[in-house]
C-alpha positions as a Python dict, from the first residue, in 0.01 Angstrom:
ca = {
    (1, 'M'): (0, 0, 0),
    (2, 'G'): (-69, -357, -216),
    (3, 'A'): (-390, -483, -263),
    (4, 'K'): (-512, -801, -58),
    (5, 'R'): (-428, -1146, -99),
    (6, 'S'): (-782, -1319, -232),
    (7, 'G'): (-733, -1716, -242),
    (8, 'K'): (-482, -1992, -154),
    (9, 'I'): (-450, -2225, -473),
    (10, 'L'): (-183, -2525, -483),
    (11, 'L'): (-87, -2578, -806),
    (12, 'V'): (46, -2940, -888),
    (13, 'E'): (208, -2968, -1265),
    (14, 'D'): (560, -3147, -1321),
    (15, 'Y'): (645, -2893, -1603),
    (16, 'D'): (871, -2654, -1495),
    (17, 'G'): (736, -2364, -1734),
    (18, 'L'): (416, -2464, -1702),
    (19, 'R'): (418, -2418, -1348),
    (20, 'S'): (636, -2109, -1287),
    (21, 'T'): (397, -1968, -1581),
    (22, 'Y'): (79, -2024, -1396),
    (23, 'K'): (220, -1945, -1078),
    (24, 'R'): (299, -1606, -1235),
    (25, 'Y'): (-23, -1493, -1361),
    (26, 'L'): (-196, -1634, -1035),
    (27, 'E'): (48, -1408, -801),
    (28, 'D'): (-54, -1173, -1047),
    (29, 'A'): (-444, -1159, -987),
    (30, 'E'): (-296, -1152, -606),
    (31, 'H'): (-355, -1494, -512),
    (32, 'F'): (-131, -1743, -288),
    (33, 'V'): (7, -1946, -456),
    (34, 'F'): (182, -2292, -314),
    (35, 'D'): (327, -2463, -607),
    (36, 'Y'): (474, -2846, -627),
    (37, 'D'): (654, -3009, -865),
    (38, 'D'): (496, -3355, -722),
    (39, 'G'): (140, -3427, -598),
    (40, 'A'): (301, -3665, -316),
    (41, 'D'): (476, -3351, -153),
    (42, 'A'): (161, -3172, -219),
    (43, 'L'): (-46, -3383, -47),
    (44, 'K'): (190, -3435, 264),
    (45, 'D'): (133, -3036, 325),
    (46, 'I'): (-224, -3109, 245),
    (47, 'R'): (-263, -3415, 542),
    (48, 'N'): (-11, -3173, 764),
    (49, 'G'): (-292, -2881, 734),
    (50, 'L'): (-229, -2661, 507),
    (51, 'S'): (-577, -2522, 375),
    (52, 'V'): (-659, -2368, 74),
    (53, 'D'): (-931, -2256, -186),
    (54, 'I'): (-867, -2456, -484),
    (55, 'A'): (-622, -2700, -649),
    (56, 'L'): (-534, -2674, -972),
    (57, 'I'): (-403, -3025, -1037),
    (58, 'D'): (-200, -3191, -1360),
    (59, 'L'): (-414, -3414, -1466),
    (60, 'E'): (-103, -3650, -1637),
    (61, 'I'): (116, -3607, -1312),
    (62, 'P'): (383, -3893, -1240),
    (63, 'G'): (363, -4121, -918),
    (64, 'F'): (18, -4221, -852),
    (65, 'M'): (-111, -4469, -1020),
    (66, 'G'): (-435, -4267, -1154),
    (67, 'G'): (-251, -3937, -1190),
    (68, 'G'): (-378, -3677, -1121),
    (69, 'N'): (-779, -3772, -1061),
    (70, 'E'): (-595, -4047, -753),
    (71, 'L'): (-427, -3726, -615),
    (72, 'S'): (-754, -3525, -655),
    (73, 'R'): (-929, -3808, -481),
    (74, 'L'): (-687, -3837, -188),
    (75, 'I'): (-678, -3393, -145),
    (76, 'K'): (-1073, -3456, -115),
    (77, 'K'): (-1054, -3731, 147),
    (78, 'E'): (-812, -3470, 358),
    (79, 'D'): (-1068, -3189, 284),
    (80, 'S'): (-1387, -3222, 76),
    (81, 'G'): (-1402, -2869, 120),
    (82, 'I'): (-1126, -2744, -170),
    (83, 'C'): (-1186, -2684, -558),
    (84, 'I'): (-1046, -2904, -804),
    (85, 'I'): (-969, -2806, -1160),
    (86, 'G'): (-737, -3110, -1335),
    (87, 'I'): (-553, -2916, -1563),
    (88, 'S'): (-406, -3091, -1875),
    (89, 'A'): (-283, -2982, -2243),
    (90, 'Y'): (-543, -3319, -2306),
    (91, 'K'): (-764, -3292, -2106),
    (92, 'S'): (-992, -3064, -1864),
    (93, 'R'): (-1215, -3141, -1523),
    (94, 'I'): (-1383, -2950, -1277),
    (95, 'D'): (-1465, -3070, -946),
    (96, 'C'): (-1660, -2858, -641),
    (97, 'A'): (-1920, -3051, -551),
}
């Protein structure tokens, strides 16, 4: 019998190599991971009722005028309880308020 999975994590990263690495580490730590290579699909699933505890969002994600910051704002609008962690090779921001 394996350990129980702990948190549900939304992962949005357009670079396949990073996304698969993050996902593997998070799953190894017993988290459920819902991973997306674009923000539009992630936002659609949140709007359709996907419930997660934490969102890890690439701040440089393409497809949104404001990148990951814009996606974060839209996700927070749908569910203000999601802790959002911005990830990037260039920036870092945490918003759990």
